[in-house]
mmCIF file of C-alpha atoms in Angstrom:
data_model
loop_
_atom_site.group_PDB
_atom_site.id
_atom_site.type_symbol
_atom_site.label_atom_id
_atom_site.label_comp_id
_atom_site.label_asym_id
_atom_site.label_seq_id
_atom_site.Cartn_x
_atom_site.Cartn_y
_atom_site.Cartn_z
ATOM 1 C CA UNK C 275 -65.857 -3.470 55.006
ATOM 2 C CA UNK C 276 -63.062 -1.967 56.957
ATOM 3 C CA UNK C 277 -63.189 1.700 58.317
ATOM 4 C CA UNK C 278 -62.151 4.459 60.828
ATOM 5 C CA UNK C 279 -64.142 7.133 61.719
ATOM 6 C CA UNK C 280 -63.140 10.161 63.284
ATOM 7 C CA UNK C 281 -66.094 11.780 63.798
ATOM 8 C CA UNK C 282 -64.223 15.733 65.089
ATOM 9 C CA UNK C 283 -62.727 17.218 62.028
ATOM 10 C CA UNK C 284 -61.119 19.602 64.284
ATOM 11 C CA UNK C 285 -60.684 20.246 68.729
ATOM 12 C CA UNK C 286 -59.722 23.218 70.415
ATOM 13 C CA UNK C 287 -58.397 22.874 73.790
ATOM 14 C CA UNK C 288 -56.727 25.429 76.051
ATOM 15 C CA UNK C 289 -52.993 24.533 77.191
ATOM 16 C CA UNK C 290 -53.727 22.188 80.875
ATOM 17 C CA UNK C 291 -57.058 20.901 79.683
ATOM 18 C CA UNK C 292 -57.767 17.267 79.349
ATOM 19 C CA UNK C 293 -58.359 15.991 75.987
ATOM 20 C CA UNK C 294 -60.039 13.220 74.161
ATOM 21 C CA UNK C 295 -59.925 12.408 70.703
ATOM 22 C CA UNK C 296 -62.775 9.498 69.445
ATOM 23 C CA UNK C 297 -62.053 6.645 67.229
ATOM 24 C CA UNK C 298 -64.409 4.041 65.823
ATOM 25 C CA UNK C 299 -63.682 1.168 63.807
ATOM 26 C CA UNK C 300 -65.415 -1.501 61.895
ATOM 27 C CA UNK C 301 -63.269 -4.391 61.122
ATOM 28 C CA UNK C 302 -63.832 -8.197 60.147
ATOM 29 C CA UNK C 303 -61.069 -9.812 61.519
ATOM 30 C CA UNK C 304 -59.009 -8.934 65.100
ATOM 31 C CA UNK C 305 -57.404 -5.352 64.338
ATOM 32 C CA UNK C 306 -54.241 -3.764 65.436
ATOM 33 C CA UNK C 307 -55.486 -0.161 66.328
ATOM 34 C CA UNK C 308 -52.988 2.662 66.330
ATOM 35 C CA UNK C 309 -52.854 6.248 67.069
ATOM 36 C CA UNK C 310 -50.426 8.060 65.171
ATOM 37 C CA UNK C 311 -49.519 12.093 65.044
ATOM 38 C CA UNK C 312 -48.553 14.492 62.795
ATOM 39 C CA UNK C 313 -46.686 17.574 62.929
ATOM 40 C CA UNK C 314 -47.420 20.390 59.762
ATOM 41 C CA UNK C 315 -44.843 19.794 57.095
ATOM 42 C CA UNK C 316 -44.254 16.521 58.517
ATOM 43 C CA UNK C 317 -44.706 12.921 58.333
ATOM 44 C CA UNK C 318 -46.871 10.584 60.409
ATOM 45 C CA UNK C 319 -45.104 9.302 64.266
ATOM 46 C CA UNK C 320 -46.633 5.925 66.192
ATOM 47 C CA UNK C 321 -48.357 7.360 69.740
ATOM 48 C CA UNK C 322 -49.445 4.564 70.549
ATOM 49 C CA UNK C 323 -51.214 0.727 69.274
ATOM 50 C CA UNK C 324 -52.821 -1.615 70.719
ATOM 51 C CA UNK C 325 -53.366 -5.636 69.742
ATOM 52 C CA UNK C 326 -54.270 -7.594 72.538
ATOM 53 C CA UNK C 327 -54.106 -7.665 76.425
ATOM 54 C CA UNK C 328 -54.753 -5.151 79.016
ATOM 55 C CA UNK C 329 -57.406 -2.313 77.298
ATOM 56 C CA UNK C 330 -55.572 0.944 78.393
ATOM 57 C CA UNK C 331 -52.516 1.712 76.709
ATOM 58 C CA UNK C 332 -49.959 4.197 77.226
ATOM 59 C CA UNK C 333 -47.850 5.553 74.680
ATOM 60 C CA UNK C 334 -45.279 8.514 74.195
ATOM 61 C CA UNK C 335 -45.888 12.807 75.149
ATOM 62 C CA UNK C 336 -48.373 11.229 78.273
ATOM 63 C CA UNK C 337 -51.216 10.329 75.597
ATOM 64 C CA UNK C 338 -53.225 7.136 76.329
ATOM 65 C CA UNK C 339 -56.104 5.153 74.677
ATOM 66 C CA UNK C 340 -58.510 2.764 75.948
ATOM 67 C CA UNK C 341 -60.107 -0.082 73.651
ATOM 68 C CA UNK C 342 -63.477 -0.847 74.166
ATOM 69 C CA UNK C 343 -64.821 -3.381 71.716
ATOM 70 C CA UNK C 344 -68.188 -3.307 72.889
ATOM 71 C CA UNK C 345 -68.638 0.209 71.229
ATOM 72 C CA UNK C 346 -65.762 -0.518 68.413
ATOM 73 C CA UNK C 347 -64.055 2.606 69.772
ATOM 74 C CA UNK C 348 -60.486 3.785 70.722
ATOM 75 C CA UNK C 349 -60.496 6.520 72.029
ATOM 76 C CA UNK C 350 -57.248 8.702 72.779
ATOM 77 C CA UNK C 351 -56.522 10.735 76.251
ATOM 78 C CA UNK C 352 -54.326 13.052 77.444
ATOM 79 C CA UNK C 353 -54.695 14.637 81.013
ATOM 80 C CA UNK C 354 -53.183 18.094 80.430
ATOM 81 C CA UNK C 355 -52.512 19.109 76.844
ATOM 82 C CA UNK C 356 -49.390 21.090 75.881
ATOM 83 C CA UNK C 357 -49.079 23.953 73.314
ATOM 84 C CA UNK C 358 -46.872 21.577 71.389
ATOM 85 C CA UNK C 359 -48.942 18.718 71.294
ATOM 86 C CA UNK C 360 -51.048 20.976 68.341
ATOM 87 C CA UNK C 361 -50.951 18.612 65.594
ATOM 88 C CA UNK C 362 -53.280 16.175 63.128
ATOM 89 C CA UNK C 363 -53.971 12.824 64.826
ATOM 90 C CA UNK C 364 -55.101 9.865 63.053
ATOM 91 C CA UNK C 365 -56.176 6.860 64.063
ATOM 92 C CA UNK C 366 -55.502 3.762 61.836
ATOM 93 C CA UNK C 367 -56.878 0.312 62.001
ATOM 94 C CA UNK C 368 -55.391 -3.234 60.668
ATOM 95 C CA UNK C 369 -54.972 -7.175 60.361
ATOM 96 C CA UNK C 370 -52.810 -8.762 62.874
ATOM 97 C CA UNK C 371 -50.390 -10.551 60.308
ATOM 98 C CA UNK C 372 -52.320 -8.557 57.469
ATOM 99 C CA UNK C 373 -50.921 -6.356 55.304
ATOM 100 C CA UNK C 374 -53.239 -3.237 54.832
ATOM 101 C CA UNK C 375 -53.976 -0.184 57.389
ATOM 102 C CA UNK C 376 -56.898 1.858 57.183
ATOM 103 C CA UNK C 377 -56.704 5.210 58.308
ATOM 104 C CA UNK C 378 -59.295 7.402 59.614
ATOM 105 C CA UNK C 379 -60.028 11.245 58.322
ATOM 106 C CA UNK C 380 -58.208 12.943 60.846
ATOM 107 C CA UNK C 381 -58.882 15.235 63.875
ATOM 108 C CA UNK C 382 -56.781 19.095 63.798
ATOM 109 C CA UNK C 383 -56.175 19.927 67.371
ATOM 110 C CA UNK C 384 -55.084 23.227 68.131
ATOM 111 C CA UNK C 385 -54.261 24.292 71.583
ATOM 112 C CA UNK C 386 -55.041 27.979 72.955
ATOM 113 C CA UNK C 387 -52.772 29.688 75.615
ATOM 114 C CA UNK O 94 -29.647 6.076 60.588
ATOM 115 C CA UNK O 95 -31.925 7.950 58.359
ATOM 116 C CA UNK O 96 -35.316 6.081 58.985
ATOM 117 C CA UNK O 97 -37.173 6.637 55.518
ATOM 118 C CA UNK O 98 -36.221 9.295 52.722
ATOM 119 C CA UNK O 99 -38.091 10.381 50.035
ATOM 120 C CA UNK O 100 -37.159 12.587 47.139
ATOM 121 C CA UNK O 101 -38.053 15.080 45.755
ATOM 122 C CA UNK O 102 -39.702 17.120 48.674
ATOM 123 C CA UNK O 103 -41.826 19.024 46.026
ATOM 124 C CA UNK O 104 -42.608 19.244 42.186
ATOM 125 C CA UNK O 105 -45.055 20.819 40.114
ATOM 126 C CA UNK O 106 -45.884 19.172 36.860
ATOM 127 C CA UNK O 107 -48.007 19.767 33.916
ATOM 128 C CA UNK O 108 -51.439 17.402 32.625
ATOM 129 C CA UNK O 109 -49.412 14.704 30.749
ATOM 130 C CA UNK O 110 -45.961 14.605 32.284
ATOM 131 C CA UNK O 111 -44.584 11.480 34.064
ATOM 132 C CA UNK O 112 -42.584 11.562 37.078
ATOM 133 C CA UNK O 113 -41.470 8.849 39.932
ATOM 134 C CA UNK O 114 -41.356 9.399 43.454
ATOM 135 C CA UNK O 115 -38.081 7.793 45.279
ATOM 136 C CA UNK O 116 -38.678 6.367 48.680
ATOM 137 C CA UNK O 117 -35.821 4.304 51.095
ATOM 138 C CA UNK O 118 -35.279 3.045 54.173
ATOM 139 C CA UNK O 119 -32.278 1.764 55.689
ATOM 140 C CA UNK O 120 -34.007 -0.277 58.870
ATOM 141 C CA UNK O 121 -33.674 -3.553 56.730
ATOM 142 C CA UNK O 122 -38.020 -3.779 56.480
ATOM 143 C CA UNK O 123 -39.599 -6.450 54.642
ATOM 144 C CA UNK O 124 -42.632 -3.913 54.302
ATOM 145 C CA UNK O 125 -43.039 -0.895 52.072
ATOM 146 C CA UNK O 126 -46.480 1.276 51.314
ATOM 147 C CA UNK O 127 -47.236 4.261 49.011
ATOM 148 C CA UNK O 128 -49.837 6.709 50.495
ATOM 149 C CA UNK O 129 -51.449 9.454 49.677
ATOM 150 C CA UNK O 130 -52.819 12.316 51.903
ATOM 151 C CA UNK O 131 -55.800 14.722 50.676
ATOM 152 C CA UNK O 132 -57.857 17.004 52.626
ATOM 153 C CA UNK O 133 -60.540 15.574 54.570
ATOM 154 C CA UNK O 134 -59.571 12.226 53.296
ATOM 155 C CA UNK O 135 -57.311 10.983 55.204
ATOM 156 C CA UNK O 136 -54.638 8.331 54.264
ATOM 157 C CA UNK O 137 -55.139 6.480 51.270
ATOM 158 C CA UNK O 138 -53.252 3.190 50.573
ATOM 159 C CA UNK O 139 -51.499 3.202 46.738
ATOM 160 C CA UNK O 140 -49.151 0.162 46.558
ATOM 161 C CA UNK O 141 -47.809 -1.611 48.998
ATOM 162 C CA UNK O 142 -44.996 -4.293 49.043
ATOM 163 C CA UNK O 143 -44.433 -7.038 51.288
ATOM 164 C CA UNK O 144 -41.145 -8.396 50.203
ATOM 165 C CA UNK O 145 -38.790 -7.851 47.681
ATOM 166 C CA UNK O 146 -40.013 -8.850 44.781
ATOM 167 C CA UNK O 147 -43.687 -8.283 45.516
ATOM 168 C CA UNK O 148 -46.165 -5.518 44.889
ATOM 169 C CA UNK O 149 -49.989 -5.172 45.352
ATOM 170 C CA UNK O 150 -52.618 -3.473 44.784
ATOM 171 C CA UNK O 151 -54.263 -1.004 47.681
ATOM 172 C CA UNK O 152 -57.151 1.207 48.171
ATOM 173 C CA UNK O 153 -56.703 3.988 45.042
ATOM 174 C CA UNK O 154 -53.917 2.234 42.146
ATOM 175 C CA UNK O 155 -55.497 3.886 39.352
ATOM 176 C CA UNK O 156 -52.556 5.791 37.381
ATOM 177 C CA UNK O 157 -49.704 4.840 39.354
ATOM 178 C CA UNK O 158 -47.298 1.693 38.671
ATOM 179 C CA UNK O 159 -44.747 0.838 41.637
ATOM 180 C CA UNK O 160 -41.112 -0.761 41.217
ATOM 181 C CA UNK O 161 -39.763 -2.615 44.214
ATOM 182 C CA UNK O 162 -35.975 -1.899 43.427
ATOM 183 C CA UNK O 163 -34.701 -3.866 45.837
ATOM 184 C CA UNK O 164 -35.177 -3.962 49.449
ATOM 185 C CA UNK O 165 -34.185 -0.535 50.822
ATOM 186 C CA UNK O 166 -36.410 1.051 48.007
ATOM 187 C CA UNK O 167 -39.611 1.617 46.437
ATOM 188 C CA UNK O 168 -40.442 3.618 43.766
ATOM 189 C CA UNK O 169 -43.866 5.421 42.750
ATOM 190 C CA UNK O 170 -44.384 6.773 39.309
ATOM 191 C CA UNK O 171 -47.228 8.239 37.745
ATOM 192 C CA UNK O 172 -46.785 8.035 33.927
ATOM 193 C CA UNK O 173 -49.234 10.198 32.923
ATOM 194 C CA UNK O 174 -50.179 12.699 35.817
ATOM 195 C CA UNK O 175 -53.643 14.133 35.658
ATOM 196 C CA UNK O 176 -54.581 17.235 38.463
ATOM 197 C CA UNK O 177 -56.523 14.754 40.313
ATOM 198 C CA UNK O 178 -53.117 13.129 41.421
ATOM 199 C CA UNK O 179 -52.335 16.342 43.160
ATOM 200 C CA UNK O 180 -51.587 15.526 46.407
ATOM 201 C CA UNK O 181 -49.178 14.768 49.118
ATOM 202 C CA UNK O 182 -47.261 11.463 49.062
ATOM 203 C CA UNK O 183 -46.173 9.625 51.982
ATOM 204 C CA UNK O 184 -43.916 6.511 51.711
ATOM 205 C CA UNK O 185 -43.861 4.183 54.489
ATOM 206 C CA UNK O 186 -41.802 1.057 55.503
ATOM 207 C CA UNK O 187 -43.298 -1.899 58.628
ATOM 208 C CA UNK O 188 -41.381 -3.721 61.450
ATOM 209 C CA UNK O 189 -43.952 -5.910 62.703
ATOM 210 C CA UNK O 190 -47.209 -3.800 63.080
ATOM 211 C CA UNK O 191 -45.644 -0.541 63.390
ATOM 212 C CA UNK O 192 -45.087 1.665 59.909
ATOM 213 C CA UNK O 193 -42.931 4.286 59.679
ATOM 214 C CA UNK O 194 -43.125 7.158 57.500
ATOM 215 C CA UNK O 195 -41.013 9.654 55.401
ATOM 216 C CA UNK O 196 -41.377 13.518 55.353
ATOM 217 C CA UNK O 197 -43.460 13.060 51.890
ATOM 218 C CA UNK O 198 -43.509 14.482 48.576
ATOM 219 C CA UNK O 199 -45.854 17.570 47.601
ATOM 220 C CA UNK O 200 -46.608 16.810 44.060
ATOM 221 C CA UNK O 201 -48.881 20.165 42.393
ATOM 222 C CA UNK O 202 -50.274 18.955 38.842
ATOM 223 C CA UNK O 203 -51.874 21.701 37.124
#
Protein backbone atom coordinates (compact mmCIF):
# COMPACT_ATOMS: atom_id res chain seq x y z
CA UNK A 1 0.00 0.00 0.00
CA UNK A 2 1.14 3.47 -0.75
CA UNK A 3 2.04 6.03 2.07
CA UNK A 4 3.92 9.14 3.40
CA UNK A 5 4.87 9.59 6.68
CA UNK A 6 5.81 12.63 8.27
CA UNK A 7 6.72 11.61 11.40
CA UNK A 8 7.10 15.81 13.14
CA UNK A 9 3.64 17.13 13.43
CA UNK A 10 5.21 20.36 14.11
CA UNK A 11 9.36 22.14 14.14
CA UNK A 12 10.44 25.13 15.70
CA UNK A 13 13.49 26.68 14.45
CA UNK A 14 15.03 30.07 15.22
CA UNK A 15 15.48 32.50 12.07
CA UNK A 16 19.49 31.34 10.61
CA UNK A 17 19.18 27.79 11.84
CA UNK A 18 19.44 24.88 9.55
CA UNK A 19 16.45 22.84 9.10
CA UNK A 20 15.36 19.41 8.15
CA UNK A 21 12.08 18.16 7.60
CA UNK A 22 11.80 13.92 7.28
CA UNK A 23 9.85 12.11 4.74
CA UNK A 24 9.29 8.39 4.34
CA UNK A 25 7.53 6.62 1.76
CA UNK A 26 6.36 3.20 0.93
CA UNK A 27 5.52 2.75 -2.63
CA UNK A 28 5.16 -0.32 -5.12
CA UNK A 29 6.12 1.00 -8.19
CA UNK A 30 9.07 3.92 -9.00
CA UNK A 31 7.56 7.20 -7.29
CA UNK A 32 7.79 10.79 -8.17
CA UNK A 33 8.47 12.38 -4.66
CA UNK A 34 7.61 16.02 -4.13
CA UNK A 35 7.86 18.57 -1.52
CA UNK A 36 5.30 21.06 -1.64
CA UNK A 37 4.49 24.27 0.85
CA UNK A 38 1.82 25.98 2.14
CA UNK A 39 1.19 29.34 3.27
CA UNK A 40 -2.08 29.85 6.02
CA UNK A 41 -5.13 30.74 4.00
CA UNK A 42 -3.46 29.42 1.07
CA UNK A 43 -3.11 26.75 -1.36
CA UNK A 44 -0.36 24.16 -1.82
CA UNK A 45 3.18 25.55 -4.10
CA UNK A 46 5.77 22.73 -5.76
CA UNK A 47 9.40 23.21 -3.69
CA UNK A 48 10.75 20.82 -5.15
CA UNK A 49 10.34 16.78 -6.87
CA UNK A 50 12.36 14.44 -7.67
CA UNK A 51 12.02 11.25 -10.34
CA UNK A 52 15.16 10.00 -11.36
CA UNK A 53 18.91 10.99 -11.67
CA UNK A 54 21.25 12.72 -9.45
CA UNK A 55 19.78 12.18 -5.50
CA UNK A 56 20.06 15.86 -4.25
CA UNK A 57 17.71 18.20 -5.58
CA UNK A 58 17.38 21.78 -5.37
CA UNK A 59 14.31 23.59 -5.60
CA UNK A 60 12.95 27.25 -4.99
CA UNK A 61 13.48 29.76 -1.37
CA UNK A 62 17.21 27.67 -1.09
CA UNK A 63 15.31 24.38 0.18
CA UNK A 64 16.82 21.04 -0.98
CA UNK A 65 16.05 17.28 -0.56
CA UNK A 66 18.07 14.29 -0.87
CA UNK A 67 16.51 10.76 -1.90
CA UNK A 68 17.80 7.92 -0.32
CA UNK A 69 16.00 4.75 -1.28
CA UNK A 70 17.82 2.60 0.91
CA UNK A 71 15.87 4.12 3.94
CA UNK A 72 12.64 5.10 1.64
CA UNK A 73 13.23 8.67 2.86
CA UNK A 74 13.27 12.26 1.40
CA UNK A 75 14.21 14.30 3.44
CA UNK A 76 14.00 18.26 2.96
CA UNK A 77 16.98 20.90 3.90
CA UNK A 78 17.40 24.27 4.19
CA UNK A 79 20.75 25.85 5.49
CA UNK A 80 19.45 29.02 7.16
CA UNK A 81 15.71 29.32 7.65
CA UNK A 82 13.89 32.65 7.17
CA UNK A 83 10.98 34.10 9.25
CA UNK A 84 8.95 33.75 6.09
CA UNK A 85 9.63 30.38 5.26
CA UNK A 86 6.92 29.58 8.46
CA UNK A 87 4.52 27.50 6.72
CA UNK A 88 2.90 23.66 6.47
CA UNK A 89 5.10 21.42 4.30
CA UNK A 90 3.98 18.28 2.85
CA UNK A 91 5.55 15.82 1.22
CA UNK A 92 3.63 13.81 -1.48
CA UNK A 93 4.49 10.64 -3.22
CA UNK A 94 3.33 9.16 -6.83
CA UNK A 95 3.42 6.89 -10.09
CA UNK A 96 5.62 8.05 -12.80
CA UNK A 97 2.85 8.08 -15.62
CA UNK A 98 0.24 7.27 -12.74
CA UNK A 99 -2.42 9.19 -11.88
CA UNK A 100 -2.78 9.37 -7.99
CA UNK A 101 -0.52 11.37 -5.29
CA UNK A 102 -0.37 10.48 -1.84
CA UNK A 103 0.27 13.03 0.54
CA UNK A 104 1.80 12.83 3.83
CA UNK A 105 0.22 14.44 7.28
CA UNK A 106 2.09 17.45 7.30
CA UNK A 107 4.89 19.13 9.35
CA UNK A 108 3.91 23.11 10.93
CA UNK A 109 7.16 24.92 11.03
CA UNK A 110 7.27 28.01 12.80
CA UNK A 111 10.32 30.10 12.94
CA UNK A 112 11.36 32.20 16.19
CA UNK A 113 13.27 35.58 15.91
CA UNK B 1 -3.17 33.97 -16.42
CA UNK B 2 -5.09 32.97 -13.43
CA UNK B 3 -3.56 29.44 -12.68
CA UNK B 4 -6.62 27.61 -10.91
CA UNK B 5 -9.85 29.35 -9.39
CA UNK B 6 -12.21 28.03 -7.24
CA UNK B 7 -15.48 29.44 -6.05
CA UNK B 8 -16.95 30.05 -3.52
CA UNK B 9 -14.03 30.83 -1.02
CA UNK B 10 -16.40 29.86 1.91
CA UNK B 11 -19.99 28.52 2.74
CA UNK B 12 -21.70 27.24 5.61
CA UNK B 13 -24.49 24.82 5.03
CA UNK B 14 -26.98 22.95 6.97
CA UNK B 15 -27.25 18.62 7.45
CA UNK B 16 -29.15 17.95 4.16
CA UNK B 17 -28.35 20.78 1.79
CA UNK B 18 -26.53 20.21 -1.55
CA UNK B 19 -24.02 22.44 -2.91
CA UNK B 20 -21.14 22.20 -5.81
CA UNK B 21 -17.81 23.47 -5.61
CA UNK B 22 -16.51 25.27 -9.03
CA UNK B 23 -12.91 24.73 -9.86
CA UNK B 24 -10.90 26.08 -13.38
CA UNK B 25 -7.87 26.40 -14.82
CA UNK B 26 -6.86 28.14 -17.79
CA UNK B 27 -3.16 26.32 -18.36
CA UNK B 28 -4.91 23.97 -20.98
CA UNK B 29 -4.23 20.58 -18.33
CA UNK B 30 -5.37 17.28 -19.26
CA UNK B 31 -5.39 16.60 -15.35
CA UNK B 32 -7.84 17.70 -12.70
CA UNK B 33 -8.14 16.38 -8.79
CA UNK B 34 -10.58 17.18 -5.94
CA UNK B 35 -8.91 17.18 -2.45
CA UNK B 36 -9.71 17.56 0.72
CA UNK B 37 -7.62 18.90 3.69
CA UNK B 38 -8.49 17.96 7.50
CA UNK B 39 -6.46 18.36 10.49
CA UNK B 40 -3.85 15.94 11.06
CA UNK B 41 -4.87 14.21 7.94
CA UNK B 42 -3.33 15.53 5.45
CA UNK B 43 -4.46 15.58 1.74
CA UNK B 44 -7.04 13.33 0.78
CA UNK B 45 -7.70 12.45 -2.92
CA UNK B 46 -11.79 12.84 -3.89
CA UNK B 47 -12.07 12.59 -7.71
CA UNK B 48 -9.76 13.02 -10.03
CA UNK B 49 -9.96 13.38 -13.90
CA UNK B 50 -7.56 12.57 -16.44
CA UNK B 51 -9.12 13.87 -19.56
CA UNK B 52 -12.12 15.35 -20.57
CA UNK B 53 -14.56 13.13 -20.42
CA UNK B 54 -13.17 10.97 -17.64
CA UNK B 55 -13.61 10.77 -13.90
CA UNK B 56 -12.42 8.29 -11.18
CA UNK B 57 -12.64 7.31 -8.16
CA UNK B 58 -9.79 8.36 -5.34
CA UNK B 59 -8.99 7.76 -1.80
CA UNK B 60 -12.46 9.13 0.15
CA UNK B 61 -15.63 9.37 -2.87
CA UNK B 62 -18.23 8.61 -0.48
CA UNK B 63 -20.97 11.52 -0.85
CA UNK B 64 -19.53 13.47 -3.50
CA UNK B 65 -20.30 13.07 -7.43
CA UNK B 66 -17.83 15.09 -9.85
CA UNK B 67 -18.79 16.64 -13.41
CA UNK B 68 -15.93 17.16 -15.81
CA UNK B 69 -17.56 20.21 -17.69
CA UNK B 70 -15.24 20.45 -20.11
CA UNK B 71 -11.62 20.89 -20.02
CA UNK B 72 -10.91 24.13 -18.11
CA UNK B 73 -13.38 22.84 -15.35
CA UNK B 74 -14.32 20.49 -12.78
CA UNK B 75 -16.99 20.52 -10.61
CA UNK B 76 -17.50 18.92 -6.98
CA UNK B 77 -20.90 18.59 -5.48
CA UNK B 78 -22.01 17.07 -2.46
CA UNK B 79 -25.79 16.37 -2.74
CA UNK B 80 -26.52 15.72 0.53
CA UNK B 81 -23.83 17.30 2.93
CA UNK B 82 -23.45 15.63 6.27
CA UNK B 83 -20.91 17.58 9.12
CA UNK B 84 -18.41 15.01 8.42
CA UNK B 85 -17.84 16.73 4.93
CA UNK B 86 -16.70 19.76 6.80
CA UNK B 87 -13.60 20.56 5.56
CA UNK B 88 -11.37 22.48 3.31
CA UNK B 89 -11.41 21.77 -0.44
CA UNK B 90 -8.57 22.08 -2.66
CA UNK B 91 -8.92 21.69 -6.48
CA UNK B 92 -5.94 20.90 -8.40
CA UNK B 93 -5.00 20.65 -12.16
CA UNK B 94 -1.30 18.41 -13.56
CA UNK B 95 1.27 19.32 -16.31
CA UNK B 96 3.29 16.33 -16.36
CA UNK B 97 4.06 15.37 -12.66
CA UNK B 98 3.64 18.67 -11.20
CA UNK B 99 -0.12 19.67 -9.75
CA UNK B 100 -1.11 22.87 -9.14
CA UNK B 101 -3.54 24.04 -6.74
CA UNK B 102 -6.31 26.69 -6.12
CA UNK B 103 -6.76 28.87 -2.95
CA UNK B 104 -9.64 26.24 -1.80
CA UNK B 105 -13.02 26.33 -0.56
CA UNK B 106 -13.87 26.35 3.35
CA UNK B 107 -17.06 24.48 3.41
CA UNK B 108 -18.62 24.55 7.50
CA UNK B 109 -21.64 21.93 7.62
CA UNK B 110 -23.31 22.10 10.82
Amino acid sequence: AQSVTQPDIHITVSEGASLELRCNYSYGATPYLFWYVQSPGQGLQLLLKYFSGDTLVQGIKGFEAEFKRSQSSFNLRKPSVHWSDAAEYFCAVGAIAGNQFYFGTGTSLTVIP
Amino acid sequence: NAGVTQTPKFQVLKTGQSMTLQCAQDMNHNSMYWYRQDPGMGLRLIYYSASEGTTDKGEVPNGYNVSRLNKREFSLRLESAAPSQTSVYFCASRREETQYFGPGTRLLVL
